[in-house]
PDB file of C-alpha atoms in Angstrom:
ATOM      1  CA  MET U   1      18.984  59.111 -99.309  1.00  0.00           C
ATOM      2  CA  THR U   2      15.672  60.099-100.937  1.00  0.00           C
ATOM      3  CA  SER U   3      12.471  60.439 -98.983  1.00  0.00           C
ATOM      4  CA  LYS U   4      10.993  57.481-100.878  1.00  0.00           C
ATOM      5  CA  SER U   5      13.809  55.142 -99.898  1.00  0.00           C
ATOM      6  CA  SER U   6      13.501  56.231 -96.255  1.00  0.00           C
ATOM      7  CA  ILE U   7       9.739  55.539 -96.327  1.00  0.00           C
ATOM      8  CA  VAL U   8      10.439  52.108 -97.844  1.00  0.00           C
ATOM      9  CA  ARG U   9      13.041  51.383 -95.139  1.00  0.00           C
ATOM     10  CA  ILE U  10      10.571  52.392 -92.408  1.00  0.00           C
ATOM     11  CA  LEU U  11       7.890  50.176 -93.977  1.00  0.00           C
ATOM     12  CA  LEU U  12      10.303  47.239 -94.132  1.00  0.00           C
ATOM     13  CA  ARG U  13      11.196  47.733 -90.463  1.00  0.00           C
ATOM     14  CA  LEU U  14       7.532  47.091 -89.626  1.00  0.00           C
ATOM     15  CA  TYR U  15       7.959  43.450 -90.737  1.00  0.00           C
ATOM     16  CA  PRO U  16       9.429  40.754 -88.442  1.00  0.00           C
ATOM     17  CA  ALA U  17      13.210  40.258 -88.811  1.00  0.00           C
ATOM     18  CA  ALA U  18      12.823  36.626 -89.985  1.00  0.00           C
ATOM     19  CA  TRP U  19      10.382  37.693 -92.703  1.00  0.00           C
ATOM     20  CA  ARG U  20      12.671  40.578 -93.748  1.00  0.00           C
ATOM     21  CA  ARG U  21      15.641  38.243 -94.129  1.00  0.00           C
ATOM     22  CA  GLU U  22      13.672  36.074 -96.551  1.00  0.00           C
ATOM     23  CA  TYR U  23      11.569  38.534 -98.540  1.00  0.00           C
ATOM     24  CA  GLY U  24      12.918  41.977 -97.559  1.00  0.00           C
ATOM     25  CA  LEU U  25      14.997  42.649-100.698  1.00  0.00           C
ATOM     26  CA  GLU U  26      12.180  41.516-102.973  1.00  0.00           C
ATOM     27  CA  LEU U  27       9.660  43.819-101.309  1.00  0.00           C
ATOM     28  CA  GLU U  28      12.146  46.704-101.294  1.00  0.00           C
ATOM     29  CA  ASP U  29      12.686  46.364-105.077  1.00  0.00           C
ATOM     30  CA  LEU U  30       8.949  46.174-105.668  1.00  0.00           C
ATOM     31  CA  LEU U  31       8.214  49.271-103.590  1.00  0.00           C
ATOM     32  CA  MET U  32      11.052  51.282-105.183  1.00  0.00           C
ATOM     33  CA  THR U  33       9.665  50.679-108.693  1.00  0.00           C
ATOM     34  CA  ARG U  34       6.101  51.654-107.747  1.00  0.00           C
ATOM     35  CA  ALA U  35       4.454  54.942-106.847  1.00  0.00           C
ATOM     36  CA  LEU U  36       4.039  55.096-103.054  1.00  0.00           C
ATOM     37  CA  GLY U  37       0.452  56.263-102.566  1.00  0.00           C
ATOM     38  CA  PRO U  38      -1.399  56.278 -99.231  1.00  0.00           C
ATOM     39  CA  SER U  39      -3.273  53.082-100.182  1.00  0.00           C
ATOM     40  CA  THR U  40       0.003  51.234-100.944  1.00  0.00           C
ATOM     41  CA  VAL U  41       1.553  52.421 -97.661  1.00  0.00           C
ATOM     42  CA  ALA U  42      -1.571  51.365 -95.727  1.00  0.00           C
ATOM     43  CA  ASP U  43      -1.617  47.981 -97.496  1.00  0.00           C
ATOM     44  CA  VAL U  44       2.073  47.295 -96.776  1.00  0.00           C
ATOM     45  CA  ALA U  45       1.691  48.424 -93.141  1.00  0.00           C
ATOM     46  CA  PHE U  46      -1.417  46.253 -92.635  1.00  0.00           C
ATOM     47  CA  ASN U  47       0.382  43.209 -94.067  1.00  0.00           C
ATOM     48  CA  ALA U  48       3.335  43.943 -91.785  1.00  0.00           C
ATOM     49  CA  LEU U  49       0.939  43.808 -88.812  1.00  0.00           C
ATOM     50  CA  ARG U  50      -0.439  40.477 -90.088  1.00  0.00           C
ATOM     51  CA  GLN U  51       3.084  39.070 -90.398  1.00  0.00           C
ATOM     52  CA  ARG U  52       3.928  40.330 -86.894  1.00  0.00           C
ATOM     53  CA  VAL U  53       0.927  38.431 -85.501  1.00  0.00           C
ATOM     54  CA  ARG U  54       1.800  35.302 -87.561  1.00  0.00           C
ATOM     55  CA  HIS U  55       5.439  35.339 -86.421  1.00  0.00           C
ATOM     56  CA  ALA U  56       4.703  36.342 -82.813  1.00  0.00           C
ATOM     57  CA  SER U  57       5.657  33.842 -80.112  1.00  0.00           C
ATOM     58  CA  PRO U  58       2.841  32.419 -77.920  1.00  0.00           C
ATOM     59  CA  ALA U  59       4.282  34.489 -75.023  1.00  0.00           C
ATOM     60  CA  THR U  60       3.664  37.705 -76.992  1.00  0.00           C
ATOM     61  CA  LEU U  61       0.136  36.628 -77.971  1.00  0.00           C
ATOM     62  CA  TYR U  62      -0.811  35.675 -74.386  1.00  0.00           C
ATOM     63  CA  GLY U  63       0.768  38.907 -73.142  1.00  0.00           C
ATOM     64  CA  LEU U  64      -1.425  40.824 -75.593  1.00  0.00           C
ATOM     65  CA  THR U  65      -4.492  38.878 -74.391  1.00  0.00           C
ATOM     66  CA  VAL U  66      -3.836  39.745 -70.718  1.00  0.00           C
ATOM     67  CA  MET U  67      -3.075  43.336 -71.781  1.00  0.00           C
ATOM     68  CA  SER U  68      -6.480  43.561 -73.510  1.00  0.00           C
ATOM     69  CA  VAL U  69      -8.228  42.219 -70.392  1.00  0.00           C
ATOM     70  CA  ILE U  70      -6.461  44.781 -68.156  1.00  0.00           C
ATOM     71  CA  PHE U  71      -7.251  47.571 -70.616  1.00  0.00           C
ATOM     72  CA  LEU U  72     -10.939  46.588 -70.656  1.00  0.00           C
ATOM     73  CA  LEU U  73     -11.070  46.433 -66.833  1.00  0.00           C
ATOM     74  CA  LEU U  74      -9.441  49.891 -66.553  1.00  0.00           C
ATOM     75  CA  THR U  75     -11.975  51.275 -69.062  1.00  0.00           C
ATOM     76  CA  TRP U  76     -14.781  49.582 -67.124  1.00  0.00           C
ATOM     77  CA  ASN U  77     -13.574  51.266 -63.921  1.00  0.00           C
ATOM     78  CA  ILE U  78     -13.584  54.700 -65.588  1.00  0.00           C
ATOM     79  CA  VAL U  79     -17.004  54.261 -67.253  1.00  0.00           C
ATOM     80  CA  ALA U  80     -18.774  52.378 -64.441  1.00  0.00           C
ATOM     81  CA  PRO U  81     -16.763  52.334 -61.167  1.00  0.00           C
ATOM     82  CA  PRO U  82     -17.226  49.253 -58.959  1.00  0.00           C
ATOM     83  CA  ALA U  83     -19.397  49.624 -55.851  1.00  0.00           C
ATOM     84  CA  THR U  84     -16.673  48.095 -53.658  1.00  0.00           C
ATOM     85  CA  GLY U  85     -12.903  47.707 -53.764  1.00  0.00           C
ATOM     86  CA  ASP U  86     -13.235  43.953 -54.401  1.00  0.00           C
ATOM     87  CA  GLY U  87     -14.916  44.254 -57.802  1.00  0.00           C
ATOM     88  CA  LEU U  88     -13.277  43.004 -61.016  1.00  0.00           C
ATOM     89  CA  ALA U  89     -12.895  46.582 -62.246  1.00  0.00           C
ATOM     90  CA  ALA U  90     -10.829  47.502 -59.168  1.00  0.00           C
ATOM     91  CA  VAL U  91      -7.610  46.780 -61.079  1.00  0.00           C
ATOM     92  CA  LEU U  92      -5.378  48.910 -58.855  1.00  0.00           C
ATOM     93  CA  ARG U  93      -5.642  48.080 -55.156  1.00  0.00           C
ATOM     94  CA  ASP U  94      -4.069  49.319 -51.967  1.00  0.00           C
ATOM     95  CA  SER U  95      -1.346  46.770 -51.242  1.00  0.00           C
ATOM     96  CA  PRO U  96      -1.047  45.293 -47.737  1.00  0.00           C
ATOM     97  CA  MET U  97       2.753  45.046 -48.262  1.00  0.00           C
ATOM     98  CA  THR U  98       5.465  47.645 -47.692  1.00  0.00           C
ATOM     99  CA  LEU U  99       6.348  47.662 -51.378  1.00  0.00           C
ATOM    100  CA  PRO U 100       4.743  47.875 -53.876  1.00  0.00           C
ATOM    101  CA  THR U 101       2.184  50.220 -52.366  1.00  0.00           C
ATOM    102  CA  ILE U 102      -0.196  49.506 -55.261  1.00  0.00           C
ATOM    103  CA  ALA U 103      -1.119  45.950 -56.266  1.00  0.00           C
ATOM    104  CA  ILE U 104      -2.287  45.163 -59.816  1.00  0.00           C
ATOM    105  CA  ALA U 105      -5.141  42.729 -59.106  1.00  0.00           C
ATOM    106  CA  PRO U 106      -5.073  40.761 -62.417  1.00  0.00           C
ATOM    107  CA  LEU U 107      -1.287  40.264 -62.223  1.00  0.00           C
ATOM    108  CA  THR U 108      -1.333  39.161 -58.583  1.00  0.00           C
ATOM    109  CA  SER U 109      -4.050  36.543 -59.112  1.00  0.00           C
ATOM    110  CA  TYR U 110      -3.273  32.806 -59.145  1.00  0.00           C
ATOM    111  CA  TYR U 111      -4.911  32.569 -62.595  1.00  0.00           C
ATOM    112  CA  TYR U 112      -2.247  34.844 -64.062  1.00  0.00           C
ATOM    113  CA  LEU U 113       0.615  32.854 -62.515  1.00  0.00           C
ATOM    114  CA  LEU U 114      -0.952  29.604 -63.745  1.00  0.00           C
ATOM    115  CA  LEU U 115      -1.301  31.124 -67.216  1.00  0.00           C
ATOM    116  CA  VAL U 116       2.391  32.097 -67.297  1.00  0.00           C
ATOM    117  CA  ALA U 117       3.416  28.593 -66.154  1.00  0.00           C
ATOM    118  CA  ALA U 118       1.043  26.902 -68.633  1.00  0.00           C
ATOM    119  CA  VAL U 119       2.162  29.012 -71.626  1.00  0.00           C
ATOM    120  CA  THR U 120       5.887  28.554 -70.955  1.00  0.00           C
ATOM    121  CA  SER U 121       5.349  24.837 -70.263  1.00  0.00           C
ATOM    122  CA  ARG U 122       3.575  24.421 -73.605  1.00  0.00           C
ATOM    123  CA  MET U 123       6.320  26.373 -75.408  1.00  0.00           C
ATOM    124  CA  ALA U 124       9.075  24.271 -73.800  1.00  0.00           C
ATOM    125  CA  SER U 125       7.251  21.024 -74.629  1.00  0.00           C
ATOM    126  CA  ARG U 126       7.209  21.948 -78.319  1.00  0.00           C
ATOM    127  CA  HIS U 127      10.564  23.684 -78.821  1.00  0.00           C
ATOM    128  CA  ASP U 128      14.075  23.256 -77.482  1.00  0.00           C
ATOM    129  CA  VAL U 129      14.299  26.194 -75.055  1.00  0.00           C
ATOM    130  CA  SER U 130      16.515  26.654 -72.007  1.00  0.00           C
ATOM    131  CA  PRO U 131      15.124  27.462 -68.510  1.00  0.00           C
ATOM    132  CA  SER U 132      16.309  31.055 -68.821  1.00  0.00           C
ATOM    133  CA  GLN U 133      14.466  31.474 -72.133  1.00  0.00           C
ATOM    134  CA  SER U 134      11.253  30.193 -70.487  1.00  0.00           C
ATOM    135  CA  GLY U 135      11.822  32.724 -67.696  1.00  0.00           C
ATOM    136  CA  MET U 136      12.306  35.463 -70.280  1.00  0.00           C
ATOM    137  CA  ASP U 137       8.999  34.415 -71.902  1.00  0.00           C
ATOM    138  CA  GLY U 138       7.366  34.906 -68.477  1.00  0.00           C
ATOM    139  CA  ILE U 139       8.912  38.393 -68.264  1.00  0.00           C
ATOM    140  CA  ARG U 140       7.671  39.156 -71.792  1.00  0.00           C
ATOM    141  CA  ILE U 141       4.072  38.230 -70.850  1.00  0.00           C
ATOM    142  CA  CYS U 142       4.325  40.483 -67.762  1.00  0.00           C
ATOM    143  CA  ALA U 143       5.893  43.407 -69.655  1.00  0.00           C
ATOM    144  CA  ILE U 144       3.270  43.380 -72.431  1.00  0.00           C
ATOM    145  CA  ALA U 145       0.364  42.840 -70.008  1.00  0.00           C
ATOM    146  CA  SER U 146       1.521  45.782 -67.859  1.00  0.00           C
ATOM    147  CA  LEU U 147       1.446  48.357 -70.670  1.00  0.00           C
ATOM    148  CA  PRO U 148      -2.071  49.710 -69.832  1.00  0.00           C
ATOM    149  CA  ILE U 149      -1.002  50.172 -66.171  1.00  0.00           C
ATOM    150  CA  VAL U 150       2.123  52.109 -67.222  1.00  0.00           C
ATOM    151  CA  MET U 151      -0.029  54.151 -69.619  1.00  0.00           C
ATOM    152  CA  ALA U 152      -2.538  54.883 -66.825  1.00  0.00           C
ATOM    153  CA  GLY U 153       0.320  55.913 -64.508  1.00  0.00           C
ATOM    154  CA  VAL U 154       1.718  58.330 -67.114  1.00  0.00           C
ATOM    155  CA  LEU U 155      -1.761  59.821 -67.760  1.00  0.00           C
ATOM    156  CA  MET U 156      -2.249  60.244 -63.987  1.00  0.00           C
ATOM    157  CA  LEU U 157       1.141  61.960 -63.635  1.00  0.00           C
ATOM    158  CA  LEU U 158       0.296  64.305 -66.522  1.00  0.00           C
ATOM    159  CA  GLY U 159      -3.046  65.097 -64.884  1.00  0.00           C
ATOM    160  CA  ILE U 160      -5.032  63.805 -67.869  1.00  0.00           C
ATOM    161  CA  LEU U 161      -6.509  60.822 -66.010  1.00  0.00           C
ATOM    162  CA  HIS U 162      -7.897  61.992 -62.665  1.00  0.00           C
ATOM    163  CA  VAL U 163      -8.142  59.756 -59.601  1.00  0.00           C
ATOM    164  CA  GLU U 164     -10.996  59.630 -57.111  1.00  0.00           C
ATOM    165  CA  VAL U 165      -9.819  58.054 -53.864  1.00  0.00           C
ATOM    166  CA  LEU U 166     -12.684  56.481 -51.893  1.00  0.00           C
ATOM    167  CA  ARG U 167     -12.494  55.331 -48.300  1.00  0.00           C
ATOM    168  CA  ALA U 168     -14.678  52.802 -46.465  1.00  0.00           C
ATOM    169  CA  GLY U 169     -18.349  53.811 -46.548  1.00  0.00           C
ATOM    170  CA  GLN U 170     -18.012  56.214 -49.508  1.00  0.00           C
ATOM    171  CA  SER U 171     -19.870  55.402 -52.716  1.00  0.00           C
ATOM    172  CA  PRO U 172     -18.537  56.077 -56.234  1.00  0.00           C
ATOM    173  CA  THR U 173     -19.810  58.800 -58.541  1.00  0.00           C
ATOM    174  CA  THR U 174     -21.078  58.173 -62.064  1.00  0.00           C
ATOM    175  CA  PHE U 175     -19.160  58.792 -65.304  1.00  0.00           C
ATOM    176  CA  ALA U 176     -21.367  61.830 -66.011  1.00  0.00           C
ATOM    177  CA  GLN U 177     -20.285  63.310 -62.654  1.00  0.00           C
ATOM    178  CA  HIS U 178     -16.564  62.466 -62.619  1.00  0.00           C
ATOM    179  CA  GLY U 179     -15.578  62.281 -66.320  1.00  0.00           C
ATOM    180  CA  PHE U 180     -12.200  60.737 -67.240  1.00  0.00           C
ATOM    181  CA  THR U 181     -11.459  59.544 -63.694  1.00  0.00           C
ATOM    182  CA  TYR U 182     -10.188  56.296 -62.201  1.00  0.00           C
ATOM    183  CA  THR U 183     -11.886  55.252 -58.950  1.00  0.00           C
ATOM    184  CA  PHE U 184      -9.469  53.877 -56.347  1.00  0.00           C
ATOM    185  CA  TYR U 185     -10.514  52.281 -53.061  1.00  0.00           C
ATOM    186  CA  ASP U 186      -8.167  53.178 -50.227  1.00  0.00           C
ATOM    187  CA  SER U 187      -7.762  50.535 -47.505  1.00  0.00           C
ATOM    188  CA  GLY U 188      -5.717  52.891 -45.344  1.00  0.00           C
ATOM    189  CA  ASN U 189      -2.373  51.124 -45.844  1.00  0.00           C
ATOM    190  CA  HIS U 190      -0.704  53.722 -48.110  1.00  0.00           C
ATOM    191  CA  GLU U 191      -1.309  57.142 -49.662  1.00  0.00           C
ATOM    192  CA  PHE U 192      -2.269  56.884 -53.353  1.00  0.00           C
ATOM    193  CA  SER U 193       0.469  58.033 -55.723  1.00  0.00           C
ATOM    194  CA  PRO U 194       0.666  57.951 -59.563  1.00  0.00           C
ATOM    195  CA  ILE U 195       4.386  57.075 -59.327  1.00  0.00           C
ATOM    196  CA  ALA U 196       3.429  53.983 -57.321  1.00  0.00           C
ATOM    197  CA  VAL U 197       1.089  53.019 -60.213  1.00  0.00           C
ATOM    198  CA  LEU U 198       3.910  53.547 -62.702  1.00  0.00           C
ATOM    199  CA  ILE U 199       6.402  51.316 -60.852  1.00  0.00           C
ATOM    200  CA  ALA U 200       3.903  48.661 -59.655  1.00  0.00           C
ATOM    201  CA  PRO U 201       4.474  46.368 -62.724  1.00  0.00           C
ATOM    202  CA  MET U 202       8.210  46.152 -61.926  1.00  0.00           C
ATOM    203  CA  PHE U 203       7.381  44.179 -58.796  1.00  0.00           C
ATOM    204  CA  ARG U 204       5.680  41.485 -60.897  1.00  0.00           C
ATOM    205  CA  ILE U 205       8.677  40.875 -63.182  1.00  0.00           C
ATOM    206  CA  LEU U 206      10.651  38.521 -60.919  1.00  0.00           C
ATOM    207  CA  GLU U 207       7.598  36.428 -60.024  1.00  0.00           C
ATOM    208  CA  SER U 208       6.672  36.127 -63.719  1.00  0.00           C
ATOM    209  CA  TRP U 209      10.250  35.030 -64.440  1.00  0.00           C
ATOM    210  CA  MET U 210      10.087  32.431 -61.665  1.00  0.00           C
ATOM    211  CA  TRP U 211       6.782  30.942 -62.863  1.00  0.00           C
ATOM    212  CA  GLY U 212       8.000  31.037 -66.450  1.00  0.00           C
ATOM    213  CA  THR U 213      11.102  29.068 -65.447  1.00  0.00           C
ATOM    214  CA  ILE U 214       9.025  26.542 -63.459  1.00  0.00           C
ATOM    215  CA  GLY U 215       6.556  26.098 -66.365  1.00  0.00           C
ATOM    216  CA  GLY U 216       9.441  25.719 -68.810  1.00  0.00           C
ATOM    217  CA  ALA U 217      11.063  23.040 -66.618  1.00  0.00           C
ATOM    218  CA  PHE U 218       7.835  21.009 -66.594  1.00  0.00           C
ATOM    219  CA  GLY U 219       7.412  21.343 -70.367  1.00  0.00           C
ATOM    220  CA  ARG U 220      10.998  20.244 -70.987  1.00  0.00           C
ATOM    221  CA  ARG U 221      10.597  17.184 -68.777  1.00  0.00           C
ATOM    222  CA  GLY U 222       7.543  16.179 -70.783  1.00  0.00           C
ATOM    223  CA  ARG U 223       9.420  16.624 -74.084  1.00  0.00           C
ATOM    224  CA  VAL U 224      12.439  14.607 -72.887  1.00  0.00           C
ATOM    225  CA  ARG U 225      10.127  11.805 -71.709  1.00  0.00           C
ATOM    226  CA  GLU U 226       8.328  11.727 -75.064  1.00  0.00           C
ATOM    227  CA  SER U 227      11.598  11.698 -77.031  1.00  0.00           C
ATOM    228  CA  GLN U 228      12.938   8.656 -75.095  1.00  0.00           C
ATOM    229  CA  PRO U 229      12.406   5.355 -76.982  1.00  0.00           C
ATOM    230  CA  ALA U 230       9.747   3.061 -75.514  1.00  0.00           C
ATOM    231  CA  LYS U 231      11.204  -0.005 -73.752  1.00  0.00           C
TER     232      LYS U 231
ATOM    233  CA  MET B   1      54.029  42.598 -68.420  1.00  0.00           C
ATOM    234  CA  ASN B   2      51.077  40.349 -67.984  1.00  0.00           C
ATOM    235  CA  SER B   3      48.755  41.307 -70.825  1.00  0.00           C
ATOM    236  CA  SER B   4      45.704  39.111 -71.178  1.00  0.00           C
ATOM    237  CA  CYS B   5      42.798  39.550 -73.514  1.00  0.00           C
ATOM    238  CA  PRO B   6      39.326  39.237 -72.035  1.00  0.00           C
ATOM    239  CA  VAL B   7      37.755  35.875 -72.817  1.00  0.00           C
ATOM    240  CA  PRO B   8      34.164  36.327 -74.039  1.00  0.00           C
ATOM    241  CA  ALA B   9      31.704  34.584 -71.748  1.00  0.00           C
ATOM    242  CA  SER B  10      30.022  31.567 -73.333  1.00  0.00           C
ATOM    243  CA  SER B  11      26.266  31.335 -73.705  1.00  0.00           C
ATOM    244  CA  VAL B  12      26.021  28.888 -70.781  1.00  0.00           C
ATOM    245  CA  ASN B  13      28.144  31.178 -68.606  1.00  0.00           C
ATOM    246  CA  ARG B  14      25.980  34.186 -69.407  1.00  0.00           C
ATOM    247  CA  GLU B  15      22.859  32.171 -68.657  1.00  0.00           C
ATOM    248  CA  ARG B  16      24.300  31.096 -65.299  1.00  0.00           C
ATOM    249  CA  ARG B  17      25.291  34.657 -64.481  1.00  0.00           C
ATOM    250  CA  GLY B  18      21.804  35.853 -65.371  1.00  0.00           C
ATOM    251  CA  LEU B  19      20.231  33.211 -63.127  1.00  0.00           C
ATOM    252  CA  VAL B  20      22.538  34.100 -60.220  1.00  0.00           C
ATOM    253  CA  TRP B  21      21.731  37.825 -60.581  1.00  0.00           C
ATOM    254  CA  LEU B  22      17.975  37.188 -60.705  1.00  0.00           C
ATOM    255  CA  VAL B  23      17.971  34.758 -57.773  1.00  0.00           C
ATOM    256  CA  GLY B  24      20.124  37.225 -55.822  1.00  0.00           C
ATOM    257  CA  SER B  25      17.660  39.986 -56.644  1.00  0.00           C
ATOM    258  CA  PHE B  26      14.825  37.780 -55.347  1.00  0.00           C
ATOM    259  CA  VAL B  27      16.571  37.632 -51.962  1.00  0.00           C
ATOM    260  CA  ILE B  28      16.648  41.432 -51.613  1.00  0.00           C
ATOM    261  CA  CYS B  29      13.260  42.064 -53.329  1.00  0.00           C
ATOM    262  CA  PRO B  30      11.517  45.037 -51.622  1.00  0.00           C
ATOM    263  CA  CYS B  31       8.316  42.920 -51.420  1.00  0.00           C
ATOM    264  CA  HIS B  32       9.753  41.608 -48.144  1.00  0.00           C
ATOM    265  CA  LEU B  33      11.721  44.746 -47.250  1.00  0.00           C
ATOM    266  CA  PRO B  34      10.948  44.660 -43.472  1.00  0.00           C
ATOM    267  CA  ILE B  35      12.315  41.086 -43.303  1.00  0.00           C
ATOM    268  CA  THR B  36      15.414  42.042 -45.335  1.00  0.00           C
ATOM    269  CA  LEU B  37      16.061  45.052 -43.078  1.00  0.00           C
ATOM    270  CA  ALA B  38      15.577  42.974 -39.920  1.00  0.00           C
ATOM    271  CA  VAL B  39      17.933  40.241 -41.161  1.00  0.00           C
ATOM    272  CA  ALA B  40      20.529  42.815 -42.319  1.00  0.00           C
ATOM    273  CA  ALA B  41      20.330  44.666 -38.988  1.00  0.00           C
ATOM    274  CA  THR B  42      20.808  41.360 -37.110  1.00  0.00           C
ATOM    275  CA  VAL B  43      23.687  40.162 -39.308  1.00  0.00           C
ATOM    276  CA  PHE B  44      25.497  43.517 -39.124  1.00  0.00           C
ATOM    277  CA  SER B  45      24.665  44.206 -35.443  1.00  0.00           C
ATOM    278  CA  GLY B  46      27.600  45.724 -33.616  1.00  0.00           C
ATOM    279  CA  THR B  47      29.064  47.168 -36.806  1.00  0.00           C
ATOM    280  CA  ALA B  48      28.792  50.591 -38.458  1.00  0.00           C
ATOM    281  CA  VAL B  49      26.557  49.100 -41.217  1.00  0.00           C
ATOM    282  CA  GLY B  50      24.181  47.732 -38.568  1.00  0.00           C
ATOM    283  CA  ALA B  51      23.999  51.161 -36.911  1.00  0.00           C
ATOM    284  CA  VAL B  52      23.192  52.812 -40.255  1.00  0.00           C
ATOM    285  CA  ILE B  53      20.447  50.256 -41.019  1.00  0.00           C
ATOM    286  CA  SER B  54      18.876  50.671 -37.560  1.00  0.00           C
ATOM    287  CA  GLY B  55      19.222  54.474 -37.516  1.00  0.00           C
ATOM    288  CA  HIS B  56      18.166  55.197 -41.093  1.00  0.00           C
ATOM    289  CA  PRO B  57      15.712  52.474 -42.209  1.00  0.00           C
ATOM    290  CA  TYR B  58      14.278  54.610 -45.055  1.00  0.00           C
ATOM    291  CA  ILE B  59      17.702  55.261 -46.606  1.00  0.00           C
ATOM    292  CA  ALA B  60      18.583  51.568 -46.155  1.00  0.00           C
ATOM    293  CA  GLY B  61      15.267  50.643 -47.819  1.00  0.00           C
ATOM    294  CA  ILE B  62      15.963  52.930 -50.786  1.00  0.00           C
ATOM    295  CA  VAL B  63      19.493  51.514 -51.178  1.00  0.00           C
ATOM    296  CA  ILE B  64      18.176  47.913 -51.048  1.00  0.00           C
ATOM    297  CA  SER B  65      15.414  48.751 -53.576  1.00  0.00           C
ATOM    298  CA  LEU B  66      17.958  50.323 -55.954  1.00  0.00           C
ATOM    299  CA  ALA B  67      20.242  47.300 -55.568  1.00  0.00           C
ATOM    300  CA  TRP B  68      17.273  45.019 -56.330  1.00  0.00           C
ATOM    301  CA  LEU B  69      16.421  47.048 -59.439  1.00  0.00           C
ATOM    302  CA  ALA B  70      20.023  47.035 -60.680  1.00  0.00           C
ATOM    303  CA  GLY B  71      20.383  43.291 -59.994  1.00  0.00           C
ATOM    304  CA  THR B  72      17.160  42.476 -61.845  1.00  0.00           C
ATOM    305  CA  TRP B  73      18.223  44.635 -64.786  1.00  0.00           C
ATOM    306  CA  ARG B  74      21.633  42.932 -64.886  1.00  0.00           C
ATOM    307  CA  GLY B  75      20.059  39.444 -64.767  1.00  0.00           C
ATOM    308  CA  VAL B  76      17.585  40.242 -67.528  1.00  0.00           C
ATOM    309  CA  TYR B  77      20.431  41.756 -69.582  1.00  0.00           C
ATOM    310  CA  TYR B  78      22.452  38.524 -69.364  1.00  0.00           C
ATOM    311  CA  LEU B  79      19.474  36.304 -70.154  1.00  0.00           C
ATOM    312  CA  ARG B  80      18.420  38.509 -73.068  1.00  0.00           C
ATOM    313  CA  SER B  81      21.900  38.411 -74.549  1.00  0.00           C
ATOM    314  CA  THR B  82      21.827  34.595 -74.231  1.00  0.00           C
ATOM    315  CA  ALA B  83      18.478  34.435 -76.038  1.00  0.00           C
ATOM    316  CA  THR B  84      19.739  36.762 -78.802  1.00  0.00           C
ATOM    317  CA  LYS B  85      22.940  34.770 -79.361  1.00  0.00           C
ATOM    318  CA  SER B  86      21.325  31.307 -79.400  1.00  0.00           C
TER     319      SER B  86
END
């Protein structure tokens, strides 16, 4: 296999499977007959991204939205740490439970659970999906939304992202003083650990599945009611 | 000789299995680990398992957490395979 054909295959893999099935061969022929310059590669890759967004399910798009919010809050914490442990930017909090020892504030809020239920309900009201598929959509939202937390955990483990643990009465330092550091408020329940940050999203998976299933059940009931003929 | 070929599980069966695994995992979720340990210690009181749970709560906690993780993974695996096949 030539290097050009492998580049073309990689570029085609960037497109969604449904799109590839319909237009994949056509694009492959077109790319094989043309010179593959950086601008062509960039153009094809950018269009692949556009097609990914167009073909993405609402669960993926909402997952990406929550992920962006969590990423912004983490950045906010690093740049301007909150004065108290209750602030919006205090994404990671000391959990009052045995496990997980770290709670991810945006994913434990009622707004997040309502969002999962609302999205899966809307999806089930429009398409014929089973309860388990709605639950899987809930898991997908959680998995995508948790990516910045996993990334932060890995950076903490590698020692790239430092952590400043503050206890009651201590005030945070500024970005100029602490640099690339996450400020964590310790409530005294558990010792802070980067591994706990890394595994914290796993504890949200089952709850996301449950709310996804519940939302899906409501959406399906609405669709069945609408499809019944009026008496 | 009784030779039988394995019957592939239908989509509905896989979905049911997935649901059972996930609901089962909910029961032993480490979020309520102290309750799980207390219930397990009560249920198995007077047996060797009960003695192990009471004597080594940390090991019992780790075992329950690993079982929860494996159960969740198994449930998601079944439900994913259902979604892929449908």
